[in-house]
PDB file of C-alpha atoms in Angstrom:
ATOM      1  CA  MET G   1      -8.380 -18.674   1.694  1.00 51.00           C
ATOM      2  CA  ALA G   2      -9.174 -16.763  -1.503  1.00 48.00           C
ATOM      3  CA  ASN G   3     -12.771 -16.323  -0.373  1.00 58.00           C
ATOM      4  CA  MET G   4     -11.796 -14.763   2.980  1.00 68.00           C
ATOM      5  CA  TYR G   5      -9.652 -11.947   1.611  1.00 70.00           C
ATOM      6  CA  GLY G   6      -9.797  -9.686  -1.391  1.00 66.00           C
ATOM      7  CA  MET G   7      -9.740  -6.173  -2.745  1.00 76.00           C
ATOM      8  CA  ASP G   8     -10.557  -3.439  -0.246  1.00 86.00           C
ATOM      9  CA  ASN G   9     -14.050  -2.355  -1.273  1.00 87.00           C
ATOM     10  CA  TYR G  10     -15.016  -0.874   2.082  1.00 93.00           C
ATOM     11  CA  THR G  11     -16.173   2.721   2.501  1.00 92.00           C
ATOM     12  CA  HIS G  12     -16.360   5.234   5.335  1.00 93.00           C
ATOM     13  CA  VAL G  13     -19.519   6.062   7.261  1.00 90.00           C
ATOM     14  CA  ASP G  14     -18.594   9.745   6.943  1.00 91.00           C
ATOM     15  CA  PRO G  15     -18.157  10.715   3.256  1.00 91.00           C
ATOM     16  CA  ALA G  16     -15.888  13.583   4.330  1.00 93.00           C
ATOM     17  CA  ILE G  17     -13.201  11.010   5.206  1.00 95.00           C
ATOM     18  CA  TYR G  18     -11.185   9.967   2.157  1.00 96.00           C
ATOM     19  CA  TYR G  19     -10.860   6.196   1.812  1.00 97.00           C
ATOM     20  CA  SER G  20      -7.347   4.924   1.158  1.00 96.00           C
ATOM     21  CA  ASP G  21      -6.685   1.193   1.322  1.00 95.00           C
ATOM     22  CA  THR G  22      -2.985   1.703   1.986  1.00 95.00           C
ATOM     23  CA  ASN G  23      -0.553   4.166   3.527  1.00 97.00           C
ATOM     24  CA  ILE G  24       0.131   7.358   1.597  1.00 97.00           C
ATOM     25  CA  PRO G  25       2.830  10.026   2.103  1.00 97.00           C
ATOM     26  CA  GLY G  26       1.674  12.977   4.183  1.00 97.00           C
ATOM     27  CA  PRO G  27       3.306  16.233   5.316  1.00 96.00           C
ATOM     28  CA  GLY G  28       6.966  15.951   6.216  1.00 95.00           C
ATOM     29  CA  VAL G  29       7.486  12.526   4.638  1.00 95.00           C
ATOM     30  CA  GLU G  30       9.424  11.918   1.429  1.00 93.00           C
ATOM     31  CA  PRO G  31       7.099  10.413  -1.253  1.00 92.00           C
ATOM     32  CA  GLY G  32      10.117   8.750  -2.841  1.00 92.00           C
ATOM     33  CA  LEU G  33      10.156   6.184  -0.024  1.00 90.00           C
ATOM     34  CA  TRP G  34       7.239   4.439  -1.745  1.00 92.00           C
ATOM     35  CA  GLU G  35       9.380   4.033  -4.876  1.00 88.00           C
ATOM     36  CA  VAL G  36      12.291   2.381  -3.066  1.00 85.00           C
ATOM     37  CA  SER G  37      12.374  -1.408  -3.283  1.00 85.00           C
ATOM     38  CA  LEU G  38      13.400  -3.511  -0.315  1.00 84.00           C
ATOM     39  CA  CYS G  39      16.875  -4.950  -0.615  1.00 82.00           C
ATOM     40  CA  VAL G  40      15.566  -8.441   0.199  1.00 90.00           C
ATOM     41  CA  GLN G  41      13.990 -10.569  -2.528  1.00 93.00           C
ATOM     42  CA  CYS G  42      13.869 -14.335  -2.633  1.00 96.00           C
ATOM     43  CA  THR G  43      14.736 -16.631  -5.536  1.00 95.00           C
ATOM     44  CA  CYS G  44      12.461 -19.475  -4.443  1.00 96.00           C
ATOM     45  CA  VAL G  45      10.488 -21.487  -6.971  1.00 89.00           C
ATOM     46  CA  ASP G  46       6.748 -21.771  -6.216  1.00 81.00           C
ATOM     47  CA  GLU G  47       6.495 -22.200  -2.408  1.00 86.00           C
ATOM     48  CA  CYS G  48       9.083 -20.634  -0.093  1.00 94.00           C
ATOM     49  CA  GLY G  49      11.027 -22.878   2.265  1.00 90.00           C
ATOM     50  CA  THR G  50      13.578 -22.533   5.039  1.00 87.00           C
ATOM     51  CA  THR G  51      16.164 -21.025   2.674  1.00 93.00           C
ATOM     52  CA  CYS G  52      13.863 -18.175   1.600  1.00 97.00           C
ATOM     53  CA  ALA G  53      15.701 -14.848   1.977  1.00 96.00           C
ATOM     54  CA  CYS G  54      12.510 -13.098   3.112  1.00 96.00           C
ATOM     55  CA  LEU G  55      11.855 -15.660   5.840  1.00 96.00           C
ATOM     56  CA  GLU G  56      15.483 -15.547   6.947  1.00 95.00           C
ATOM     57  CA  ALA G  57      15.232 -11.751   7.261  1.00 93.00           C
ATOM     58  CA  SER G  58      12.053 -12.237   9.318  1.00 92.00           C
ATOM     59  CA  GLY G  59      13.794 -14.600  11.705  1.00 92.00           C
ATOM     60  CA  GLY G  60      11.951 -17.706  10.540  1.00 93.00           C
ATOM     61  CA  GLN G  61       8.563 -18.801   9.292  1.00 94.00           C
ATOM     62  CA  ASN G  62       5.853 -16.155   9.584  1.00 96.00           C
ATOM     63  CA  TYR G  63       2.692 -18.074   8.736  1.00 96.00           C
ATOM     64  CA  ILE G  64       1.389 -21.605   9.138  1.00 95.00           C
ATOM     65  CA  ASN G  65      -1.545 -22.232   6.798  1.00 94.00           C
ATOM     66  CA  HIS G  66      -1.892 -18.439   6.397  1.00 94.00           C
ATOM     67  CA  LEU G  67      -2.157 -17.930  10.173  1.00 97.00           C
ATOM     68  CA  LEU G  68       0.493 -15.883  11.958  1.00 97.00           C
ATOM     69  CA  SER G  69       2.588 -18.237  14.070  1.00 95.00           C
ATOM     70  CA  ASP G  70       2.205 -18.081  17.851  1.00 93.00           C
ATOM     71  CA  GLU G  71       5.853 -17.072  18.139  1.00 91.00           C
ATOM     72  CA  LYS G  72       5.421 -14.084  15.819  1.00 92.00           C
ATOM     73  CA  LEU G  73       2.068 -13.144  17.342  1.00 91.00           C
ATOM     74  CA  SER G  74       3.597 -12.813  20.802  1.00 83.00           C
ATOM     75  CA  ALA G  75       6.840 -11.156  19.679  1.00 75.00           C
ATOM     76  CA  SER G  76       7.318  -7.427  19.233  1.00 72.00           C
ATOM     77  CA  SER G  77       9.174  -7.670  15.931  1.00 81.00           C
ATOM     78  CA  PHE G  78       8.441  -7.031  12.270  1.00 89.00           C
ATOM     79  CA  LEU G  79       7.534  -9.443   9.476  1.00 94.00           C
ATOM     80  CA  LEU G  80       8.858  -9.452   5.939  1.00 96.00           C
ATOM     81  CA  GLU G  81       6.527 -10.853   3.285  1.00 97.00           C
ATOM     82  CA  CYS G  82       7.597 -11.865  -0.193  1.00 97.00           C
ATOM     83  CA  ASN G  83       7.150  -9.045  -2.704  1.00 95.00           C
ATOM     84  CA  ASP G  84       6.688  -8.278  -6.380  1.00 93.00           C
ATOM     85  CA  LEU G  85      10.392  -8.733  -7.089  1.00 94.00           C
ATOM     86  CA  CYS G  86      10.524 -12.197  -5.527  1.00 96.00           C
ATOM     87  CA  LYS G  87      10.624 -15.223  -7.815  1.00 95.00           C
ATOM     88  CA  CYS G  88       8.146 -17.300  -5.815  1.00 96.00           C
ATOM     89  CA  SER G  89       4.526 -17.911  -6.749  1.00 94.00           C
ATOM     90  CA  THR G  90       1.830 -15.364  -5.925  1.00 91.00           C
ATOM     91  CA  ASN G  91       0.259 -18.253  -3.974  1.00 91.00           C
ATOM     92  CA  CYS G  92       3.299 -18.474  -1.706  1.00 95.00           C
ATOM     93  CA  GLY G  93       2.415 -18.958   1.955  1.00 95.00           C
ATOM     94  CA  ASN G  94       4.469 -15.891   2.887  1.00 97.00           C
ATOM     95  CA  ARG G  95       1.976 -13.595   1.148  1.00 96.00           C
ATOM     96  CA  VAL G  96      -0.958 -12.800   3.456  1.00 97.00           C
ATOM     97  CA  VAL G  97      -1.293  -9.110   4.307  1.00 97.00           C
ATOM     98  CA  GLN G  98      -0.898  -8.180   0.643  1.00 96.00           C
ATOM     99  CA  LEU G  99      -4.032 -10.188  -0.207  1.00 95.00           C
ATOM    100  CA  GLY G 100      -6.179  -7.447   1.335  1.00 94.00           C
ATOM    101  CA  PRO G 101      -8.556  -7.269   4.306  1.00 96.00           C
ATOM    102  CA  ARG G 102     -11.073  -9.878   5.379  1.00 95.00           C
ATOM    103  CA  ARG G 103     -14.367  -9.636   3.514  1.00 91.00           C
ATOM    104  CA  SER G 104     -16.451 -10.095   6.689  1.00 93.00           C
ATOM    105  CA  LEU G 105     -15.763  -6.742   8.379  1.00 97.00           C
ATOM    106  CA  SER G 106     -18.500  -4.312   9.330  1.00 96.00           C
ATOM    107  CA  THR G 107     -18.608  -0.957  11.121  1.00 97.00           C
ATOM    108  CA  PHE G 108     -21.246  -0.398  13.791  1.00 96.00           C
ATOM    109  CA  LEU G 109     -22.185   2.261  16.332  1.00 96.00           C
ATOM    110  CA  THR G 110     -21.130   1.326  19.866  1.00 95.00           C
ATOM    111  CA  SER G 111     -22.914   2.547  22.982  1.00 92.00           C
ATOM    112  CA  LEU G 112     -20.024   4.594  24.396  1.00 92.00           C
ATOM    113  CA  ARG G 113     -17.115   4.706  21.943  1.00 92.00           C
ATOM    114  CA  GLY G 114     -18.454   5.931  18.634  1.00 93.00           C
ATOM    115  CA  TYR G 115     -18.049   3.592  15.691  1.00 96.00           C
ATOM    116  CA  GLY G 116     -16.348   0.248  16.087  1.00 97.00           C
ATOM    117  CA  LEU G 117     -15.376  -2.651  13.842  1.00 98.00           C
ATOM    118  CA  LYS G 118     -16.708  -6.191  14.066  1.00 98.00           C
ATOM    119  CA  THR G 119     -16.665  -9.361  12.017  1.00 96.00           C
ATOM    120  CA  THR G 120     -19.735 -11.117  10.676  1.00 95.00           C
ATOM    121  CA  SER G 121     -17.958 -14.487  10.597  1.00 96.00           C
ATOM    122  CA  HIS G 122     -15.629 -16.480  12.856  1.00 97.00           C
ATOM    123  CA  VAL G 123     -12.007 -15.293  12.895  1.00 97.00           C
ATOM    124  CA  GLN G 124      -9.338 -17.769  13.960  1.00 98.00           C
ATOM    125  CA  ARG G 125      -6.409 -16.773  16.183  1.00 98.00           C
ATOM    126  CA  GLY G 126      -3.506 -15.629  14.009  1.00 97.00           C
ATOM    127  CA  SER G 127      -5.725 -14.507  11.132  1.00 98.00           C
ATOM    128  CA  PHE G 128      -4.974 -11.252   9.357  1.00 98.00           C
ATOM    129  CA  ILE G 129      -7.911  -8.880   9.765  1.00 98.00           C
ATOM    130  CA  CYS G 130      -7.033  -5.619   8.049  1.00 98.00           C
ATOM    131  CA  GLU G 131      -4.409  -2.922   7.812  1.00 98.00           C
ATOM    132  CA  TYR G 132      -4.366   0.273   9.885  1.00 98.00           C
ATOM    133  CA  ALA G 133      -3.703   2.632   6.989  1.00 98.00           C
ATOM    134  CA  GLY G 134      -3.570   6.389   6.684  1.00 98.00           C
ATOM    135  CA  GLU G 135      -1.254   9.330   6.105  1.00 98.00           C
ATOM    136  CA  VAL G 136       2.362   8.691   7.049  1.00 98.00           C
ATOM    137  CA  ILE G 137       3.504  11.954   8.621  1.00 97.00           C
ATOM    138  CA  SER G 138       6.563  13.441  10.295  1.00 96.00           C
ATOM    139  CA  ARG G 139       6.897  13.857  14.049  1.00 93.00           C
ATOM    140  CA  GLU G 140       6.631  17.621  13.636  1.00 94.00           C
ATOM    141  CA  GLU G 141       3.345  17.285  11.744  1.00 95.00           C
ATOM    142  CA  ALA G 142       2.064  14.752  14.269  1.00 93.00           C
ATOM    143  CA  ARG G 143       2.861  17.157  17.094  1.00 92.00           C
ATOM    144  CA  ARG G 144       1.091  19.996  15.280  1.00 92.00           C
ATOM    145  CA  ARG G 145      -2.020  17.853  14.738  1.00 92.00           C
ATOM    146  CA  ALA G 146      -1.975  16.544  18.300  1.00 88.00           C
ATOM    147  CA  LEU G 147      -1.824  20.060  19.732  1.00 86.00           C
ATOM    148  CA  HIS G 148      -4.608  21.238  17.439  1.00 84.00           C
ATOM    149  CA  ASP G 149      -6.941  18.237  17.316  1.00 78.00           C
ATOM    150  CA  GLY G 150      -5.731  15.829  19.990  1.00 71.00           C
ATOM    151  CA  VAL G 151      -3.856  12.565  19.448  1.00 66.00           C
ATOM    152  CA  ASN G 152      -6.998  10.538  18.717  1.00 76.00           C
ATOM    153  CA  TYR G 153      -6.176   8.245  15.756  1.00 89.00           C
ATOM    154  CA  ILE G 154      -2.422   8.910  15.503  1.00 92.00           C
ATOM    155  CA  PHE G 155      -0.374   5.686  15.743  1.00 93.00           C
ATOM    156  CA  VAL G 156       3.333   5.937  16.584  1.00 91.00           C
ATOM    157  CA  LEU G 157       5.379   2.847  15.680  1.00 91.00           C
ATOM    158  CA  LYS G 158       8.881   2.644  17.141  1.00 86.00           C
ATOM    159  CA  GLU G 159      11.184  -0.128  15.951  1.00 83.00           C
ATOM    160  CA  HIS G 160      14.406  -0.719  17.856  1.00 76.00           C
ATOM    161  CA  THR G 161      17.594  -2.083  16.324  1.00 72.00           C
ATOM    162  CA  SER G 162      20.997  -2.528  17.920  1.00 70.00           C
ATOM    163  CA  ASN G 163      22.121   0.914  16.760  1.00 79.00           C
ATOM    164  CA  SER G 164      19.023   3.055  16.323  1.00 77.00           C
ATOM    165  CA  VAL G 165      15.304   3.576  16.714  1.00 82.00           C
ATOM    166  CA  SER G 166      13.156   4.113  13.623  1.00 85.00           C
ATOM    167  CA  GLU G 167       9.773   5.767  13.855  1.00 90.00           C
ATOM    168  CA  THR G 168       6.716   5.571  11.614  1.00 94.00           C
ATOM    169  CA  ILE G 169       3.706   7.755  12.410  1.00 95.00           C
ATOM    170  CA  ILE G 170       0.351   7.038  10.776  1.00 96.00           C
ATOM    171  CA  ASP G 171      -2.748   9.214  11.014  1.00 96.00           C
ATOM    172  CA  PRO G 172      -6.024   7.949   9.458  1.00 97.00           C
ATOM    173  CA  THR G 173      -8.137  10.794  10.865  1.00 95.00           C
ATOM    174  CA  CYS G 174      -8.996  12.306   7.466  1.00 95.00           C
ATOM    175  CA  ILE G 175      -7.466   9.752   5.087  1.00 97.00           C
ATOM    176  CA  GLY G 176      -7.482   6.063   5.934  1.00 97.00           C
ATOM    177  CA  ASN G 177      -9.098   2.657   5.674  1.00 97.00           C
ATOM    178  CA  ILE G 178     -11.545   0.566   7.686  1.00 97.00           C
ATOM    179  CA  GLY G 179      -8.860  -0.140  10.291  1.00 98.00           C
ATOM    180  CA  ARG G 180      -9.405   3.346  11.757  1.00 97.00           C
ATOM    181  CA  TYR G 181     -12.600   2.069  13.417  1.00 97.00           C
ATOM    182  CA  VAL G 182     -10.846  -0.501  15.611  1.00 98.00           C
ATOM    183  CA  ASN G 183     -11.320   0.682  19.192  1.00 97.00           C
ATOM    184  CA  HIS G 184      -9.000   0.330  22.170  1.00 96.00           C
ATOM    185  CA  SER G 185      -9.379  -2.377  24.797  1.00 96.00           C
ATOM    186  CA  CYS G 186      -7.245  -3.098  27.850  1.00 94.00           C
ATOM    187  CA  GLN G 187      -8.000  -6.775  27.150  1.00 96.00           C
ATOM    188  CA  PRO G 188      -7.854  -6.883  23.329  1.00 96.00           C
ATOM    189  CA  ASN G 189      -8.568  -9.684  20.880  1.00 97.00           C
ATOM    190  CA  ALA G 190      -6.224  -8.316  18.200  1.00 97.00           C
ATOM    191  CA  ALA G 191      -2.719  -6.874  17.900  1.00 96.00           C
ATOM    192  CA  VAL G 192      -0.861  -4.618  15.471  1.00 95.00           C
ATOM    193  CA  VAL G 193       2.226  -6.071  13.771  1.00 96.00           C
ATOM    194  CA  PRO G 194       4.520  -4.126  11.392  1.00 95.00           C
ATOM    195  CA  VAL G 195       4.807  -5.881   8.038  1.00 97.00           C
ATOM    196  CA  TYR G 196       7.196  -4.949   5.243  1.00 96.00           C
ATOM    197  CA  ILE G 197       6.348  -5.928   1.684  1.00 96.00           C
ATOM    198  CA  ASP G 198       7.457  -3.770  -1.255  1.00 92.00           C
ATOM    199  CA  CYS G 199       8.989  -0.644   0.295  1.00 91.00           C
ATOM    200  CA  PRO G 200      10.680   0.620   3.492  1.00 92.00           C
ATOM    201  CA  VAL G 201       7.377   1.967   4.842  1.00 94.00           C
ATOM    202  CA  PRO G 202       5.815  -0.721   7.069  1.00 95.00           C
ATOM    203  CA  LYS G 203       2.170  -1.679   6.978  1.00 96.00           C
ATOM    204  CA  LEU G 204       0.437  -1.832  10.363  1.00 97.00           C
ATOM    205  CA  ALA G 205      -1.281  -5.208  10.088  1.00 97.00           C
ATOM    206  CA  ILE G 206      -3.985  -6.155  12.587  1.00 98.00           C
ATOM    207  CA  PHE G 207      -4.000  -9.863  13.528  1.00 98.00           C
ATOM    208  CA  ALA G 208      -6.369 -11.806  15.785  1.00 98.00           C
ATOM    209  CA  LEU G 209      -4.864 -12.553  19.212  1.00 97.00           C
ATOM    210  CA  SER G 210      -7.638 -15.022  19.958  1.00 97.00           C
ATOM    211  CA  ASP G 211     -10.582 -16.598  18.179  1.00 98.00           C
ATOM    212  CA  ILE G 212     -13.150 -13.877  17.479  1.00 98.00           C
ATOM    213  CA  LYS G 213     -16.818 -14.817  17.319  1.00 98.00           C
ATOM    214  CA  PRO G 214     -19.286 -13.445  14.761  1.00 98.00           C
ATOM    215  CA  ASP G 215     -20.541  -9.965  15.759  1.00 97.00           C
ATOM    216  CA  GLU G 216     -17.795  -9.606  18.378  1.00 97.00           C
ATOM    217  CA  GLU G 217     -16.048  -6.228  18.321  1.00 98.00           C
ATOM    218  CA  ILE G 218     -12.425  -6.203  17.165  1.00 99.00           C
ATOM    219  CA  THR G 219     -10.089  -4.313  19.513  1.00 98.00           C
ATOM    220  CA  TYR G 220      -6.400  -3.774  20.158  1.00 96.00           C
ATOM    221  CA  ASP G 221      -4.429  -2.130  22.960  1.00 94.00           C
ATOM    222  CA  TYR G 222      -3.510   1.425  21.974  1.00 90.00           C
ATOM    223  CA  ALA G 223      -0.683   1.374  24.531  1.00 84.00           C
ATOM    224  CA  SER G 224       1.473  -0.779  22.233  1.00 66.00           C
ATOM    225  CA  GLY G 225       3.658  -1.778  25.164  1.00 53.00           C
ATOM    226  CA  SER G 226       3.747   1.701  26.708  1.00 53.00           C
ATOM    227  CA  ALA G 227       2.737   2.180  30.355  1.00 50.00           C
ATOM    228  CA  GLU G 228       1.676   5.776  29.776  1.00 74.00           C
ATOM    229  CA  ILE G 229      -1.962   6.570  30.402  1.00 77.00           C
ATOM    230  CA  GLY G 230      -3.808   9.784  29.744  1.00 78.00           C
ATOM    231  CA  THR G 231      -6.805  11.541  31.217  1.00 81.00           C
ATOM    232  CA  SER G 232      -9.474  10.399  28.767  1.00 86.00           C
ATOM    233  CA  PRO G 233     -11.676   7.702  30.339  1.00 92.00           C
ATOM    234  CA  CYS G 234     -11.557   4.186  28.935  1.00 93.00           C
ATOM    235  CA  PHE G 235     -14.890   2.510  28.219  1.00 94.00           C
ATOM    236  CA  CYS G 236     -13.652  -0.952  27.232  1.00 94.00           C
ATOM    237  CA  GLN G 237     -15.487  -2.387  30.276  1.00 93.00           C
ATOM    238  CA  THR G 238     -13.147  -5.367  30.616  1.00 94.00           C
ATOM    239  CA  LYS G 239     -11.853  -6.892  33.850  1.00 94.00           C
ATOM    240  CA  SER G 240      -8.380  -5.584  32.999  1.00 91.00           C
ATOM    241  CA  CYS G 241      -9.511  -2.009  32.317  1.00 94.00           C
ATOM    242  CA  ARG G 242      -6.921   0.610  33.303  1.00 91.00           C
ATOM    243  CA  ASN G 243      -9.689   3.241  33.540  1.00 92.00           C
ATOM    244  CA  PHE G 244      -7.937   5.697  31.209  1.00 91.00           C
ATOM    245  CA  LEU G 245      -6.900   5.509  27.561  1.00 90.00           C
ATOM    246  CA  PRO G 246      -3.202   5.204  26.677  1.00 87.00           C
ATOM    247  CA  PHE G 247      -1.576   8.472  25.703  1.00 78.00           C
ATOM    248  CA  ASN G 248       1.620   9.245  23.779  1.00 76.00           C
ATOM    249  CA  LYS G 249       2.796  12.339  25.621  1.00 74.00           C
ATOM    250  CA  ASP G 250       5.881  12.627  23.377  1.00 72.00           C
ATOM    251  CA  LEU G 251       3.705  14.173  20.684  1.00 73.00           C
ATOM    252  CA  LEU G 252       2.883  17.113  22.919  1.00 68.00           C
ATOM    253  CA  CYS G 253       6.449  17.817  24.062  1.00 62.00           C
TER     254      CYS G 253
END
C-alpha cells in the first residue's frame, strides 16, 4: 500500500498552470473555512472499528483493504476519513485519500480530446486514484468565469441533506493538480466521491469504478447524475456515448 501512494510530485504539461496538490480558497470563498476543524473525531486506539465516530458519521465502513466498498462506490454520498485530531493510528484503514495520489499516473496527448490521464500499472476497482483539486470559488465567480471562458474544467458538487443543499465549486483551470486531465466518458471507469478529512471543504476523490489496465485512459462522467447535455460534441467513442458533453446550464443563468 505504501508503495502505491505518496506525496504529490506531479507537474503540469503547461508551466503557466500553477500546480496545487489540494484545494485552495479562490474568489468569493472564505479562507477561514480551511482553519475550521470537523466536529467529528474518533477516540479509537490503533485500528478503527464499528464504534469509530468517523465511520458512524459516514454510515458504515468506507474501505476494505484500502479499497472503497462496493456500497460506497455505487452510492451518491460523502465519506468521512479519520483526521489529524483523531486518536487512531496513522495506519488506520480509514485513511486513504489523505495518503496522496497513486504513483503510476501519467498525462498523455489523446487524438481528439487534448491531454488525458492514464495509469502505467493495474488499478483495482475501488482504488483511490487522485484528487480533483483546484480553486474553490463562489457561484458568482463561477458564473463570471463560465461566461468569459466557458465552463470547461469547473466542477459543481451539490450535496443534499434533509433540510438544505450545500454547494462546492472547484475550478482547476489555472490552479490545480493532475486530476484536471481526467477526461469525460459516457461509459467511465472512475467516479468522483466527496471526502471530508480535516475541514468542512470536501475533497473530490476519484476512485476506480472497474479494474483499469496499464495504459488505459482514466475517465469519469462529467454529468455527475445530471441529465443535462450541452452543444459541445463528445468524443469518448463508447457504445453509451450521448454524443454531446454534459453541461451545467445553471452557471450561465
